[in-house]
Amino acid sequence: VQLPYVVNHSTGEVITQANAVYLYLGRILGLAGSTREDQLANEQVLFHLHGMWMEVRDLVYPSFSSRSEESFKASLDSYFLGSLSGHYEKLEAWLKQRGTPFFAGRSPCTADFHVWEMLDQSEAMASAYEFPSPVEDFRLLQVFYTRFGQLPELKRYFESPDASLPINNKMAFFK
């Protein structure tokens, strides 16, 4: 089994792979979109984020692009000033085009959790390595980031010890 995975103890189903997990949880928790249009938007954003996440994975974990802590730190300029800005421009344009408070519609879907997590990780990494906030030039992303983080349904999580667990595995250059 590859991480992440979900075991549904009620049905015996085991779901692996990040996007499959997001889609599955969205369906069973009512977070997949309330209309066909919202469902398609949710899926498109999830799959865009997968590419974005793969870039972060290659940056923060020992890999071909970051073989050492030094090469990781040396890559941060091009990440924050290059590829991340390009992703944020697309996400900002998506929110503007949709005209909705969340990425797939009027209420949160699974893609919103993934977007928020990617924004939060980038904010934390920028702060840790003394870069300016990556969302500072993207008004709609700023509003989304704040709105999602203040959802009453998530308050208990954000106040729990789980919210302060490391972002990445212990082998990552940025935890």
mmCIF file of C-alpha atoms in Angstrom:
data_model
loop_
_atom_site.group_PDB
_atom_site.id
_atom_site.type_symbol
_atom_site.label_atom_id
_atom_site.label_comp_id
_atom_site.label_asym_id
_atom_site.label_seq_id
_atom_site.Cartn_x
_atom_site.Cartn_y
_atom_site.Cartn_z
ATOM 1 C CA VAL A 1 0.000 0.000 0.000
ATOM 2 C CA GLN A 2 1.244 3.437 -0.884
ATOM 3 C CA LEU A 3 0.654 6.424 1.383
ATOM 4 C CA PRO A 4 -1.745 7.934 1.861
ATOM 5 C CA TYR A 5 -4.350 5.256 2.257
ATOM 6 C CA VAL A 6 -7.767 4.921 3.843
ATOM 7 C CA VAL A 7 -9.332 1.822 5.351
ATOM 8 C CA ASN A 8 -13.105 2.044 5.589
ATOM 9 C CA HIS A 9 -13.820 -0.316 8.467
ATOM 10 C CA SER A 10 -17.570 -0.296 7.722
ATOM 11 C CA THR A 11 -17.169 -1.583 4.168
ATOM 12 C CA GLY A 12 -13.710 -3.157 4.206
ATOM 13 C CA GLU A 13 -12.629 -0.918 1.326
ATOM 14 C CA VAL A 14 -8.963 0.100 1.137
ATOM 15 C CA ILE A 15 -8.137 3.119 -1.016
ATOM 16 C CA THR A 16 -4.571 4.147 -1.879
ATOM 17 C CA GLN A 17 -2.937 7.009 -3.819
ATOM 18 C CA ALA A 18 -3.540 10.644 -2.898
ATOM 19 C CA ASN A 19 -6.061 11.646 -5.551
ATOM 20 C CA ALA A 20 -8.026 8.412 -5.196
ATOM 21 C CA VAL A 21 -8.206 9.061 -1.445
ATOM 22 C CA TYR A 22 -9.380 12.665 -1.979
ATOM 23 C CA LEU A 23 -12.044 11.556 -4.465
ATOM 24 C CA TYR A 24 -13.222 8.674 -2.264
ATOM 25 C CA LEU A 25 -13.443 10.800 0.866
ATOM 26 C CA GLY A 26 -15.202 13.503 -1.113
ATOM 27 C CA ARG A 27 -17.867 11.046 -2.217
ATOM 28 C CA ILE A 28 -18.517 9.485 1.194
ATOM 29 C CA LEU A 29 -18.301 12.764 3.151
ATOM 30 C CA GLY A 30 -20.295 14.926 0.738
ATOM 31 C CA LEU A 31 -17.236 16.992 -0.249
ATOM 32 C CA ALA A 32 -17.075 16.085 -3.947
ATOM 33 C CA GLY A 33 -19.214 18.966 -5.219
ATOM 34 C CA SER A 34 -22.960 19.522 -5.136
ATOM 35 C CA THR A 35 -23.416 19.782 -8.923
ATOM 36 C CA ARG A 36 -21.777 18.106 -11.904
ATOM 37 C CA GLU A 37 -19.959 21.386 -12.638
ATOM 38 C CA ASP A 38 -18.650 21.550 -9.061
ATOM 39 C CA GLN A 39 -17.530 17.917 -9.227
ATOM 40 C CA LEU A 40 -15.590 18.561 -12.436
ATOM 41 C CA ALA A 41 -14.019 21.693 -10.939
ATOM 42 C CA ASN A 42 -13.036 19.768 -7.809
ATOM 43 C CA GLU A 43 -11.378 17.037 -9.880
ATOM 44 C CA GLN A 44 -9.528 19.496 -12.133
ATOM 45 C CA VAL A 45 -8.091 21.408 -9.187
ATOM 46 C CA LEU A 46 -7.100 18.176 -7.428
ATOM 47 C CA PHE A 47 -5.183 16.971 -10.459
ATOM 48 C CA HIS A 48 -3.493 20.350 -10.988
ATOM 49 C CA LEU A 49 -2.390 20.231 -7.362
ATOM 50 C CA HIS A 50 -0.934 16.774 -7.814
ATOM 51 C CA GLY A 51 1.645 18.246 -10.212
ATOM 52 C CA MET A 52 2.287 21.084 -7.791
ATOM 53 C CA TRP A 53 2.719 18.616 -4.933
ATOM 54 C CA MET A 54 5.160 16.526 -6.991
ATOM 55 C CA GLU A 55 7.346 19.619 -7.428
ATOM 56 C CA VAL A 56 7.306 20.218 -3.664
ATOM 57 C CA ARG A 57 8.064 16.556 -3.018
ATOM 58 C CA ASP A 58 11.071 16.718 -5.330
ATOM 59 C CA LEU A 59 12.221 19.904 -3.591
ATOM 60 C CA VAL A 60 11.874 18.930 0.069
ATOM 61 C CA TYR A 61 12.734 15.216 -0.046
ATOM 62 C CA PRO A 62 16.088 13.732 -1.058
ATOM 63 C CA SER A 63 15.707 13.180 -4.798
ATOM 64 C CA PHE A 64 17.270 13.869 -8.138
ATOM 65 C CA SER A 65 16.684 17.621 -7.757
ATOM 66 C CA SER A 66 17.537 17.974 -4.055
ATOM 67 C CA ARG A 67 20.277 15.583 -3.066
ATOM 68 C CA SER A 68 21.387 17.456 0.044
ATOM 69 C CA GLU A 69 20.280 20.142 2.479
ATOM 70 C CA GLU A 70 22.557 22.568 0.600
ATOM 71 C CA SER A 71 21.020 21.814 -2.814
ATOM 72 C CA PHE A 72 17.543 22.086 -1.249
ATOM 73 C CA LYS A 73 18.338 25.563 0.101
ATOM 74 C CA ALA A 74 19.918 26.575 -3.202
ATOM 75 C CA SER A 75 16.706 25.579 -5.006
ATOM 76 C CA LEU A 76 14.429 27.745 -2.873
ATOM 77 C CA ASP A 77 14.978 30.936 -4.909
ATOM 78 C CA SER A 78 13.862 29.325 -8.162
ATOM 79 C CA TYR A 79 10.964 27.613 -6.386
ATOM 80 C CA PHE A 80 9.549 30.698 -4.666
ATOM 81 C CA LEU A 81 10.293 33.119 -7.499
ATOM 82 C CA GLY A 82 9.552 30.771 -10.388
ATOM 83 C CA SER A 83 7.433 27.655 -10.375
ATOM 84 C CA LEU A 84 5.370 28.498 -7.286
ATOM 85 C CA SER A 85 4.390 31.896 -8.689
ATOM 86 C CA GLY A 86 3.221 30.201 -11.880
ATOM 87 C CA HIS A 87 0.996 27.823 -9.920
ATOM 88 C CA TYR A 88 -0.382 30.650 -7.815
ATOM 89 C CA GLU A 89 -1.196 32.670 -10.946
ATOM 90 C CA LYS A 90 -3.238 29.722 -12.269
ATOM 91 C CA LEU A 91 -5.021 29.182 -8.957
ATOM 92 C CA GLU A 92 -5.776 32.903 -8.646
ATOM 93 C CA ALA A 93 -7.139 32.992 -12.212
ATOM 94 C CA TRP A 94 -9.258 29.901 -11.460
ATOM 95 C CA LEU A 95 -10.888 31.580 -8.457
ATOM 96 C CA LYS A 96 -11.474 34.747 -10.459
ATOM 97 C CA GLN A 97 -13.011 32.849 -13.375
ATOM 98 C CA ARG A 98 -15.250 30.731 -11.115
ATOM 99 C CA GLY A 99 -16.322 33.677 -8.958
ATOM 100 C CA THR A 100 -16.842 31.365 -5.996
ATOM 101 C CA PRO A 101 -15.429 31.475 -2.466
ATOM 102 C CA PHE A 102 -13.994 27.981 -2.825
ATOM 103 C CA PHE A 103 -12.265 26.260 -5.723
ATOM 104 C CA ALA A 104 -15.195 24.106 -6.797
ATOM 105 C CA GLY A 105 -18.171 26.138 -5.684
ATOM 106 C CA ARG A 106 -19.959 27.831 -2.813
ATOM 107 C CA SER A 107 -18.876 25.312 -0.180
ATOM 108 C CA PRO A 108 -15.611 23.461 0.525
ATOM 109 C CA CYS A 109 -14.711 20.332 -1.427
ATOM 110 C CA THR A 110 -11.738 18.021 -1.158
ATOM 111 C CA ALA A 111 -9.681 20.174 -3.543
ATOM 112 C CA ASP A 112 -9.961 23.063 -1.094
ATOM 113 C CA PHE A 113 -8.313 20.995 1.633
ATOM 114 C CA HIS A 114 -5.436 20.188 -0.718
ATOM 115 C CA VAL A 115 -5.077 23.800 -1.915
ATOM 116 C CA TRP A 116 -5.059 25.050 1.667
ATOM 117 C CA GLU A 117 -2.454 22.463 2.676
ATOM 118 C CA MET A 118 -0.188 23.444 -0.239
ATOM 119 C CA LEU A 119 -0.575 27.161 0.551
ATOM 120 C CA ASP A 120 0.079 26.522 4.234
ATOM 121 C CA GLN A 121 3.200 24.465 3.545
ATOM 122 C CA SER A 122 4.538 27.187 1.242
ATOM 123 C CA GLU A 123 3.798 29.871 3.833
ATOM 124 C CA ALA A 124 5.592 27.868 6.527
ATOM 125 C CA MET A 125 8.581 27.143 4.290
ATOM 126 C CA ALA A 126 8.822 30.783 3.186
ATOM 127 C CA SER A 127 8.762 31.925 6.798
ATOM 128 C CA ALA A 128 11.354 29.355 7.879
ATOM 129 C CA TYR A 129 13.789 30.398 5.131
ATOM 130 C CA GLU A 130 13.071 34.154 5.270
ATOM 131 C CA PHE A 131 11.181 34.552 2.008
ATOM 132 C CA PRO A 132 8.185 36.869 1.718
ATOM 133 C CA SER A 133 4.728 35.337 1.914
ATOM 134 C CA PRO A 134 4.048 33.602 -1.413
ATOM 135 C CA VAL A 135 0.372 34.628 -1.322
ATOM 136 C CA GLU A 136 1.050 38.323 -0.722
ATOM 137 C CA ASP A 137 0.613 39.186 -4.425
ATOM 138 C CA PHE A 138 -2.502 37.054 -4.881
ATOM 139 C CA ARG A 139 -5.544 38.681 -3.283
ATOM 140 C CA LEU A 140 -8.025 35.873 -3.971
ATOM 141 C CA LEU A 141 -5.633 33.222 -2.661
ATOM 142 C CA GLN A 142 -5.083 35.309 0.480
ATOM 143 C CA VAL A 143 -8.827 35.540 1.042
ATOM 144 C CA PHE A 144 -9.267 31.818 0.412
ATOM 145 C CA TYR A 145 -6.361 30.887 2.715
ATOM 146 C CA THR A 146 -7.796 32.959 5.563
ATOM 147 C CA ARG A 147 -11.424 31.909 4.968
ATOM 148 C CA PHE A 148 -10.629 28.199 4.852
ATOM 149 C CA GLY A 149 -8.429 28.360 7.945
ATOM 150 C CA GLN A 150 -11.283 30.001 9.859
ATOM 151 C CA LEU A 151 -14.044 27.546 8.940
ATOM 152 C CA PRO A 152 -15.914 26.690 12.156
ATOM 153 C CA GLU A 153 -15.983 23.011 11.148
ATOM 154 C CA LEU A 154 -12.177 22.948 11.249
ATOM 155 C CA LYS A 155 -11.710 24.858 14.494
ATOM 156 C CA ARG A 156 -11.392 21.725 16.640
ATOM 157 C CA TYR A 157 -8.652 20.383 14.354
ATOM 158 C CA PHE A 158 -6.693 23.647 14.281
ATOM 159 C CA GLU A 159 -6.824 23.822 18.078
ATOM 160 C CA SER A 160 -5.655 20.216 18.492
ATOM 161 C CA PRO A 161 -2.074 18.918 18.760
ATOM 162 C CA ASP A 162 -2.560 17.291 15.342
ATOM 163 C CA ALA A 163 -2.453 20.718 13.687
ATOM 164 C CA SER A 164 1.134 21.206 14.837
ATOM 165 C CA LEU A 165 2.513 17.875 13.633
ATOM 166 C CA PRO A 166 5.366 18.125 11.114
ATOM 167 C CA ILE A 167 4.226 18.839 7.576
ATOM 168 C CA ASN A 168 6.578 16.321 5.994
ATOM 169 C CA ASN A 169 8.256 13.067 6.936
ATOM 170 C CA LYS A 170 11.388 13.121 9.090
ATOM 171 C CA MET A 171 13.637 12.482 6.066
ATOM 172 C CA ALA A 172 12.519 15.735 4.373
ATOM 173 C CA PHE A 173 14.800 18.778 4.307
ATOM 174 C CA PHE A 174 11.803 20.869 5.355
ATOM 175 C CA LYS A 175 9.773 19.186 8.059
#
